[in-house]
Coordinates of C-alpha atoms in Angstrom, one line a residue:
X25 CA 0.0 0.0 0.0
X26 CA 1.1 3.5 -0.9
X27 CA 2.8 5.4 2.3
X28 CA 0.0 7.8 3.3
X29 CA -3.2 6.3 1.2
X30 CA -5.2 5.6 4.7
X31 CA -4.5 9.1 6.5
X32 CA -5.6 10.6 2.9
X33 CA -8.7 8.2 3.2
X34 CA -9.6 9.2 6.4
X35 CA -9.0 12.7 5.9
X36 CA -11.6 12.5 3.3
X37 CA -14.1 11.1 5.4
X38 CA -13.8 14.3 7.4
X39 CA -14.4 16.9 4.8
X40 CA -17.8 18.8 4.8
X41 CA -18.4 16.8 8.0
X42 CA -21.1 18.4 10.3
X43 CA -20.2 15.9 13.2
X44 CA -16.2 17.0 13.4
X45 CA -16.7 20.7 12.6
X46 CA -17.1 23.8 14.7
X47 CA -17.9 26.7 12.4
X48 CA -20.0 26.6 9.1
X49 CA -18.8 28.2 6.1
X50 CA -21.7 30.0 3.8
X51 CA -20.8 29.9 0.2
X52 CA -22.3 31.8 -3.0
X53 CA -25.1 28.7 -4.0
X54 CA -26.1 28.9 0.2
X55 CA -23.7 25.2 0.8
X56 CA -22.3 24.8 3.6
X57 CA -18.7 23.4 4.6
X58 CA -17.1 22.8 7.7
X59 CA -14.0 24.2 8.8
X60 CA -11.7 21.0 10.1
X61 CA -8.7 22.8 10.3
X62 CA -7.7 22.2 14.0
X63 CA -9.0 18.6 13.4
X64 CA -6.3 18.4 10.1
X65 CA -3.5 20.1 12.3
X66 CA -3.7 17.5 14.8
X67 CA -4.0 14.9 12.9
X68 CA -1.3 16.0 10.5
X69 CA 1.2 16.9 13.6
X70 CA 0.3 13.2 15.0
X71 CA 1.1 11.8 11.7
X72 CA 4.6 13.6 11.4
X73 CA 5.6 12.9 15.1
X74 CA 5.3 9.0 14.6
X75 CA 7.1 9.4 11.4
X76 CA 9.6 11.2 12.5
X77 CA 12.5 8.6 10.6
X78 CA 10.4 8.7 7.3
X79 CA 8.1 11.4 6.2
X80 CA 7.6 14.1 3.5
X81 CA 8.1 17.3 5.6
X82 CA 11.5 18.4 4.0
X83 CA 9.3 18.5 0.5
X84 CA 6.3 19.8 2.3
X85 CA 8.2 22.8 3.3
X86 CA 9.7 23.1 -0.2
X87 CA 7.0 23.4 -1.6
X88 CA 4.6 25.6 1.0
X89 CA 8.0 28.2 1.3
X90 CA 7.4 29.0 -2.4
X91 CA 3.9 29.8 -1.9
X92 CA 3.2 31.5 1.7
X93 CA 5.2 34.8 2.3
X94 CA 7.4 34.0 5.3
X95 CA 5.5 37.2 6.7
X96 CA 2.4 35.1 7.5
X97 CA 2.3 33.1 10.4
X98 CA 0.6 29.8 8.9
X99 CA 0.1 26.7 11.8
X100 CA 0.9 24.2 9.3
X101 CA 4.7 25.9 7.8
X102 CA 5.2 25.9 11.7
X103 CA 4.4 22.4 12.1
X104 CA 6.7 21.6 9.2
X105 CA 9.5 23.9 10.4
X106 CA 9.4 22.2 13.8
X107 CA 9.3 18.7 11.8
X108 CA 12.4 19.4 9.8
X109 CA 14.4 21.5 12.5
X110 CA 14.4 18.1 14.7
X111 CA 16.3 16.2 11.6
X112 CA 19.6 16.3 11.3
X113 CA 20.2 18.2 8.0
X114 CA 23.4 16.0 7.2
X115 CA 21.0 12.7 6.6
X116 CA 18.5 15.0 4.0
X117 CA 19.4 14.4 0.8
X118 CA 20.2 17.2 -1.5
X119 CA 17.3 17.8 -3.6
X120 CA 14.4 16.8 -1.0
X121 CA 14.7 20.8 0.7
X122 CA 14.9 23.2 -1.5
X123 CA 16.8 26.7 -0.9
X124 CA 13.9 28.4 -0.5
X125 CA 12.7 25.6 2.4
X126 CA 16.1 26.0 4.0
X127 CA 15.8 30.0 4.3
X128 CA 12.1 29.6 5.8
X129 CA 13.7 26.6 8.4
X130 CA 16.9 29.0 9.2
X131 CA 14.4 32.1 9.5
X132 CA 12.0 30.5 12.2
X133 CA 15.2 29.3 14.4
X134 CA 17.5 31.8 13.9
X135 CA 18.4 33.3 17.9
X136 CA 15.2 31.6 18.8
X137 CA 17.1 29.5 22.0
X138 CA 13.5 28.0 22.9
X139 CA 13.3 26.3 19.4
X140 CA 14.8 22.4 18.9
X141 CA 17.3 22.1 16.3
X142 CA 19.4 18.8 15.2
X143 CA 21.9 20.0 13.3
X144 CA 25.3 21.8 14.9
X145 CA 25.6 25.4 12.9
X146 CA 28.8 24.1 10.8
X147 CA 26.6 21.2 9.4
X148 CA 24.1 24.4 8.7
X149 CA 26.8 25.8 7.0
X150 CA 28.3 23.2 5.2
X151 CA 24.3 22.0 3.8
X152 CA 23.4 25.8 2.7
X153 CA 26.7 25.8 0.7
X154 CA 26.6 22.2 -1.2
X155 CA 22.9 23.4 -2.0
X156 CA 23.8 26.7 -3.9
X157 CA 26.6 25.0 -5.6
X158 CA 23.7 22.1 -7.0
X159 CA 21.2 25.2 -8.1
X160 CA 24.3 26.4 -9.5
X161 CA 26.5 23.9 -11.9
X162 CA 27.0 20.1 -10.8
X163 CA 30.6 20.5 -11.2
X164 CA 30.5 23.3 -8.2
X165 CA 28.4 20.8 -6.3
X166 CA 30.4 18.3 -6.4
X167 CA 33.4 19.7 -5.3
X168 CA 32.1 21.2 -3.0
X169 CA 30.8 18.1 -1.5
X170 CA 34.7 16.8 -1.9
X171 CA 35.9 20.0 0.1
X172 CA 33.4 20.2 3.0
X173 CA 33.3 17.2 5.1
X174 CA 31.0 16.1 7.4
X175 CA 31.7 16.3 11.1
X176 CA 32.1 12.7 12.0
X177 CA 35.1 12.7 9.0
X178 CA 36.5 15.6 10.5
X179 CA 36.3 14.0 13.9
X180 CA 38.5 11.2 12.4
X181 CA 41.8 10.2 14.2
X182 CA 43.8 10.7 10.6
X183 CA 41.4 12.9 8.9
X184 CA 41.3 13.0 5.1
X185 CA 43.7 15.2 3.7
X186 CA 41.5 17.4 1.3
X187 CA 43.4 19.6 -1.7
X188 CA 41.8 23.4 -2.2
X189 CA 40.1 23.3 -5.0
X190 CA 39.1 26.8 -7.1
X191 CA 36.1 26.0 -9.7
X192 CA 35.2 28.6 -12.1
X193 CA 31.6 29.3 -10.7
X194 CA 32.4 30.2 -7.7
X195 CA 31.1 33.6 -7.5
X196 CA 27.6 32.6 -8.8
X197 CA 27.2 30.4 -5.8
X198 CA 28.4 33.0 -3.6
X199 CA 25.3 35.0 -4.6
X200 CA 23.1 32.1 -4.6
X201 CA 24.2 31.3 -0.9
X202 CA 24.1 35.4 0.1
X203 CA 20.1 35.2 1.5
X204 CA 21.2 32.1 3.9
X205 CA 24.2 34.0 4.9
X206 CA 22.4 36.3 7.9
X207 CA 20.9 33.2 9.0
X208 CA 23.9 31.5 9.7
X209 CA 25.6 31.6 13.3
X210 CA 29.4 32.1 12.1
X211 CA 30.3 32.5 15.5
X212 CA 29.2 28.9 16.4
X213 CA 31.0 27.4 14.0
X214 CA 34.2 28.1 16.4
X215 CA 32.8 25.0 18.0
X216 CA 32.0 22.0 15.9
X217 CA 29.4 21.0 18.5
X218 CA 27.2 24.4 19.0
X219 CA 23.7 24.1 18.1
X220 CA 21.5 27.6 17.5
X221 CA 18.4 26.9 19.9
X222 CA 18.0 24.2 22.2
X223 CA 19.4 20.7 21.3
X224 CA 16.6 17.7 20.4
X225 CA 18.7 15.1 21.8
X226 CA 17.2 13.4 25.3
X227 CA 19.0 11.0 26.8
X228 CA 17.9 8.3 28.4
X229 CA 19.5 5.5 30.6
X230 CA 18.9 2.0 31.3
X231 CA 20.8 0.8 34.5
X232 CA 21.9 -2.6 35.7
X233 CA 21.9 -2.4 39.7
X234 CA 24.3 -5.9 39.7
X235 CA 27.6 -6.0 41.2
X236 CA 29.5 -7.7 40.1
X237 CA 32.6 -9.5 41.8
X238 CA 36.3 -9.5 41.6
X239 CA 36.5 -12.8 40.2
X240 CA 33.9 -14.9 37.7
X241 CA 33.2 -14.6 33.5
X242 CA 29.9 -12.3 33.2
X243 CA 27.9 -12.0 30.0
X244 CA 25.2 -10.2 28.7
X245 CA 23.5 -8.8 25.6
X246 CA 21.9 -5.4 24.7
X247 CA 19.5 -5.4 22.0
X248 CA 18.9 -2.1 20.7
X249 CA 15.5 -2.2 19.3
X250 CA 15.3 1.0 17.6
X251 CA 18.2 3.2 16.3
X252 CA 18.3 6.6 17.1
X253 CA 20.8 9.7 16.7
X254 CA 22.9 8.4 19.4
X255 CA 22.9 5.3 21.5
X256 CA 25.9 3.6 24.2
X257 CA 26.4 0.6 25.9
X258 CA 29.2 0.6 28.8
X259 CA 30.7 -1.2 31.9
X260 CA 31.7 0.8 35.0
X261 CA 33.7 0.4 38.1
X262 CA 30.8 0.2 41.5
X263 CA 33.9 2.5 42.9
X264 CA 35.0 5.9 42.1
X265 CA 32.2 6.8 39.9
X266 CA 29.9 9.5 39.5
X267 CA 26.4 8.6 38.3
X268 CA 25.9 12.3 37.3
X269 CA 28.6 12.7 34.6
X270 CA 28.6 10.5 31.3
X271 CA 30.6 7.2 31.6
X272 CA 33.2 7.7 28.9
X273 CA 34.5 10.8 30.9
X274 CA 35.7 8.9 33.7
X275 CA 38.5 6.5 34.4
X276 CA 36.0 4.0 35.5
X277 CA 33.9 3.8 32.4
X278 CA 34.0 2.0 29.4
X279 CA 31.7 3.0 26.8
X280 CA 31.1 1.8 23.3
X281 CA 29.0 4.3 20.9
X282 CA 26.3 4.0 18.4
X283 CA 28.7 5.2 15.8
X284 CA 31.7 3.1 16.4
X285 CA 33.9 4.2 18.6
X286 CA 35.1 3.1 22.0
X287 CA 35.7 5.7 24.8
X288 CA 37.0 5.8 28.3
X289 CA 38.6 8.9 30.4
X290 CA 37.5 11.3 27.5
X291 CA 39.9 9.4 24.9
X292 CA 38.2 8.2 21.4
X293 CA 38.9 5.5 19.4
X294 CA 37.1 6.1 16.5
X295 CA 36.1 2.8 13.7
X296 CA 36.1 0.2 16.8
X297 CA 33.1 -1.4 15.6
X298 CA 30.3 -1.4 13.2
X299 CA 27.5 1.3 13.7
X300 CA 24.8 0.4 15.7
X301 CA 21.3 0.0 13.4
X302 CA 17.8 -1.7 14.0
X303 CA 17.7 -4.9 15.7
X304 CA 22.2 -4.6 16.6
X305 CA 23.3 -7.1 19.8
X306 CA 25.8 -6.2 21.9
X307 CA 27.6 -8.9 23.9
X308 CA 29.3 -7.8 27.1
X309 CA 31.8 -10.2 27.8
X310 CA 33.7 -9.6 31.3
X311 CA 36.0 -11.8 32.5
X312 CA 37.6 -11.0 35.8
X313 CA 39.6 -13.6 35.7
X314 CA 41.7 -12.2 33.5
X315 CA 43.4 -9.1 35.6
X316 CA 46.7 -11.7 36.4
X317 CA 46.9 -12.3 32.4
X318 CA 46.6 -9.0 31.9
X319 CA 49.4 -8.4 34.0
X320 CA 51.7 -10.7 32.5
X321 CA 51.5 -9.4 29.5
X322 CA 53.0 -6.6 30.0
X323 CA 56.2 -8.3 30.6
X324 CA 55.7 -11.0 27.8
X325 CA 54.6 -10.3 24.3
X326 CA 51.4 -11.7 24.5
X327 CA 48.0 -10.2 23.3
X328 CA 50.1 -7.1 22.4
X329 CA 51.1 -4.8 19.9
X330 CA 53.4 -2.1 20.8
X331 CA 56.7 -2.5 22.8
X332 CA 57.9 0.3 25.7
X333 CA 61.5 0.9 25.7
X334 CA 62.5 2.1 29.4
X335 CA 65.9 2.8 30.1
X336 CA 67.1 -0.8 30.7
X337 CA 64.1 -3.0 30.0
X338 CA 61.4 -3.9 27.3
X339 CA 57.7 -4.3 28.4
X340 CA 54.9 -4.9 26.2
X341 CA 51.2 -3.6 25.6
X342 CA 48.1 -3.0 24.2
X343 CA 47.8 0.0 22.0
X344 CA 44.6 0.7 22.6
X345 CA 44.3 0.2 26.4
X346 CA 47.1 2.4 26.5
X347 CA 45.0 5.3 23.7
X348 CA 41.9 5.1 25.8
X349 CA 43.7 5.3 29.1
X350 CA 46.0 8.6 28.5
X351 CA 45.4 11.3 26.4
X352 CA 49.1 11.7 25.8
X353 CA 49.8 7.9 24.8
X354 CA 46.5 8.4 22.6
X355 CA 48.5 11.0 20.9
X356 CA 51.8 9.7 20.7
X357 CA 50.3 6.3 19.1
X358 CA 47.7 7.4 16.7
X359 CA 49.2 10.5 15.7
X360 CA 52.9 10.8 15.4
X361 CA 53.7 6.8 14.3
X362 CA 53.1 4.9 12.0
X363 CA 51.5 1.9 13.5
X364 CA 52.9 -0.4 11.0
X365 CA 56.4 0.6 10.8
X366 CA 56.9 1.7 14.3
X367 CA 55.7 -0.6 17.0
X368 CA 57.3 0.4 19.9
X369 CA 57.5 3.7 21.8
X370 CA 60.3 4.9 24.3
X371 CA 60.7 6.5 27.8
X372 CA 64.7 6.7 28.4
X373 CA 64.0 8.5 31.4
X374 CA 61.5 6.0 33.4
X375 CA 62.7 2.9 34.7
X376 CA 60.9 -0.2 34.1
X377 CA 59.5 -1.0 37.3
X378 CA 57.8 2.7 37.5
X379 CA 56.1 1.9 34.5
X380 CA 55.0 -1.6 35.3
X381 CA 53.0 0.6 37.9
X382 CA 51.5 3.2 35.3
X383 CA 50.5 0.1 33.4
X384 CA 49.2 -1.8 35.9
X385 CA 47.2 0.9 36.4
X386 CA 45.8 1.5 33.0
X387 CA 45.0 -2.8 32.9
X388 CA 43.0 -2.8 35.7
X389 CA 41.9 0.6 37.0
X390 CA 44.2 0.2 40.6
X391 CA 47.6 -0.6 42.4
X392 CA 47.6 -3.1 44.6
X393 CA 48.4 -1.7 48.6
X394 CA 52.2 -3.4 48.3
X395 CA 53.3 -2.1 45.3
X396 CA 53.8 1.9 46.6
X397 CA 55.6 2.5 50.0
X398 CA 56.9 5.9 51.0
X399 CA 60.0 5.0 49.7
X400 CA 59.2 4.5 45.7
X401 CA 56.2 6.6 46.1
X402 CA 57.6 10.0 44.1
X403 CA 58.8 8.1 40.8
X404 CA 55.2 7.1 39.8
X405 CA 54.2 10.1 40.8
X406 CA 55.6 12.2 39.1
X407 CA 55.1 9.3 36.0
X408 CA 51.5 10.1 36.5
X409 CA 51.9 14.1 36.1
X410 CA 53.9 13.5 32.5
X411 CA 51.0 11.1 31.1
X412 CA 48.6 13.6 32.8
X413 CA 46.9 10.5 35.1
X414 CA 45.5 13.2 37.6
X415 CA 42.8 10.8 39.1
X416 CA 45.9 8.4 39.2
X417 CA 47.4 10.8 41.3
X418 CA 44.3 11.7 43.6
X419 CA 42.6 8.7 44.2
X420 CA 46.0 6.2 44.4
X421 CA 49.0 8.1 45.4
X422 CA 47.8 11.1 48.0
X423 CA 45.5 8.0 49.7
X424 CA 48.8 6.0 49.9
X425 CA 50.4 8.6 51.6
X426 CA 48.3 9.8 54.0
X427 CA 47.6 6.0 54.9
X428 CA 51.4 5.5 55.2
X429 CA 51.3 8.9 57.3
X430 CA 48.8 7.7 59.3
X431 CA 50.4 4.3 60.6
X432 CA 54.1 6.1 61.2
X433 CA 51.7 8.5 63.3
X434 CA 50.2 5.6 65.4
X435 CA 53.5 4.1 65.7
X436 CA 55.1 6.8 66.6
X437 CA 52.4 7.3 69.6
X438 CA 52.4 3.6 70.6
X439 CA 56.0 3.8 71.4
X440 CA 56.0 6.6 73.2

């Protein structure tokens, strides 16, 4: 069946209906119709907000732009407006909102704080500009679709490396892009992320209150039913956590995202896995068994793929345990090597044993009680400032001192 035959159906079943009308209209030959337009809105608005992943309001607004002066505040532009200010403009294909729908969209929400919006003010941009160039000359639109990438390429640990092309229409497209121009936030596009008016995206969160223990294999599967704009599954630590701030910021979170990357402590690997879509199973596969192997790896080149050079011993890890972990390893292993040619990384000025401690940290999210004393406490430390571990140093090293403070305290008073 045709998308939309039984709401057009039913809609006609309404028309010049006495029983769902509230004013009568007189005409010339003394008929009379019935105005349904509240009725149509609702039923309309309903329609759109259970289609929100596949409906026609990009062309509806196309084609009610051209016709209603954006003077004239019409309920059913608004409806669409609010439709297509709630999609994200990137996943619109060029040629479904026309130029003159995109003005009317930009001109509702422009410095309008209150209003929804999907779409960060770069990917406003970047959508205005591609459309110009296609009313323009396909040549200008499709190098212009080369030059401006989308945000989750330019997000991209080794970004695509795009040559400055000059094409011979540019200045027609200029003018054809000069009406959007006002409505564009420039100033936003300082930060990829801003969005004019108030973001669309609610997050909810789904909770497993299970602890689980030190030692055991645990498995479980999310099924995400539904895609949506943005979706992550994660493990966390039932210490040193805070339930208020987003998993992948912490050093206790693990989270896997929607669109394929893995995250913990604020560092992204981007491409870890396939995207999420309709139907997707995660298995979570923990096996606490595995902190002593874990261990012994770094000392043996097992599971591993990058060696540490320390001043007079070779230890082994993973690269990206040791990415997600530091923001400073992130950088020095995804950005200045080449993974292939260069496998190893080097630290003349740490000994071994110091970082055995950094990287039994970053394996399993603590230091056991015996391996710092006061006495080999300030090496690590100071370890910890260079790779930036600050929650290393908090939560680990100043508890280990003041613990070690304490007992020399009580001894001291016991022998006195």
């Amino acid at each position: 069946m045709t998308r939309g035959y039984s709401l057009e159906k039913d809609l006609n079943l309404l028309i010049n209906n006495p029983k769902y009308s509230d004013i009568e209209i007189l005409c010339e030959d003394e008929k009379k119709l019935y105005d349904l337009q509240d009725f149509i809105m609702k039923t309309f608005k309903n329609t759109l907000e259970k289609n929100c992943d596949e409906n026609y309001s990009p062309e509806l607004l196309s084609k009610l732009a051209e016709k209603i002066p954006l003077t004239e505040d019409n309920i059913l532009l608004n409806l669409l407006v609010e439709a297509v200010a709630i999609i994200p403009l990137n996943t619109i294909e060029f040629g479904r909102l026309s130029i003159t729908g995109l003005k009317y969209l930009l001109s509702c929400t422009h410095e309008k704080e209150e209003t929804p919006f999907a779409t960060p003010e770069y990917e406003v941009f970047r959508y205005g500009a591609i459309l110009a160039a296609k009313q323009v000359l396909n040549e200008a639109y499709i190098t212009l679709m080369e030059q401006l990438l989308i945000l989750e390429q330019i997000r991209q640990e080794n970004p695509v490396q795009i040559e400055n092309k000059i094409f011979v229409s540019h200045q027609k497209v200029a003018k054809e892009l000069e009406p959007l121009v006002k409505l564009i936030d420039f100033r936003r596009i300082k930060d990829l992320n801003d969005n004019r008016g108030m973001s669309n995206y609610v997050y909810d969160d789904v909770s497993a209150k299970v602890v689980l223990g030190n030692k055991g294999v645990f498995e479980w599967d999310v099924i995400i039913e539904k895609s949506c704009t943005s979706a992550a599954v994660g493990v966390c630590a039932s210490e040193n956590f805070n339930y208020e701030t987003w998993a992948g910021y912490q050093t206790t979170g693990w989270v896997l995202g929607s669109i394929g990357y893995c995250c913990n402590f604020g560092n992204y690997i981007e491409n870890y896995c396939p995207l999420f879509g309709d139907g997707t199973k995660i298995t979570v596969h923990l096996d606490m068994n595995k902190e002593l192997a874990l261990l012994q790896s770094m000392e043996q080149n097992i599971q591993n793929d990058i060696e540490i050079l320390c001043n007079e011993k070779k230890l082994y890890g993973c690269r990206m345990i040791l990415a997600t972990k530091s923001e400073m390893f992130g950088k020095l292993l995804y950005y200045r090597m080449k993974e292939d040619s260069e496998p190893k990384i080097s630290f003349p000025t740490i000994n071994s044993s110091v970082m055995g401690t950094i990287l039994e940290y970053f394996y399993t999210g603590s230091i056991k009680d015996e391996t710092l004393t006061k006495y080999n406490i300030i090496e690590p430390f100071d370890a910890a400032d260079c790779f930036q571990l600050l929650d290393l140093q908090k939560s680990v090293f100043i508890n280990n001192l003041e613990k070690n403070y304490t007992n020399n305290y009580l001894q001291n008073y016991c022998n006195f």
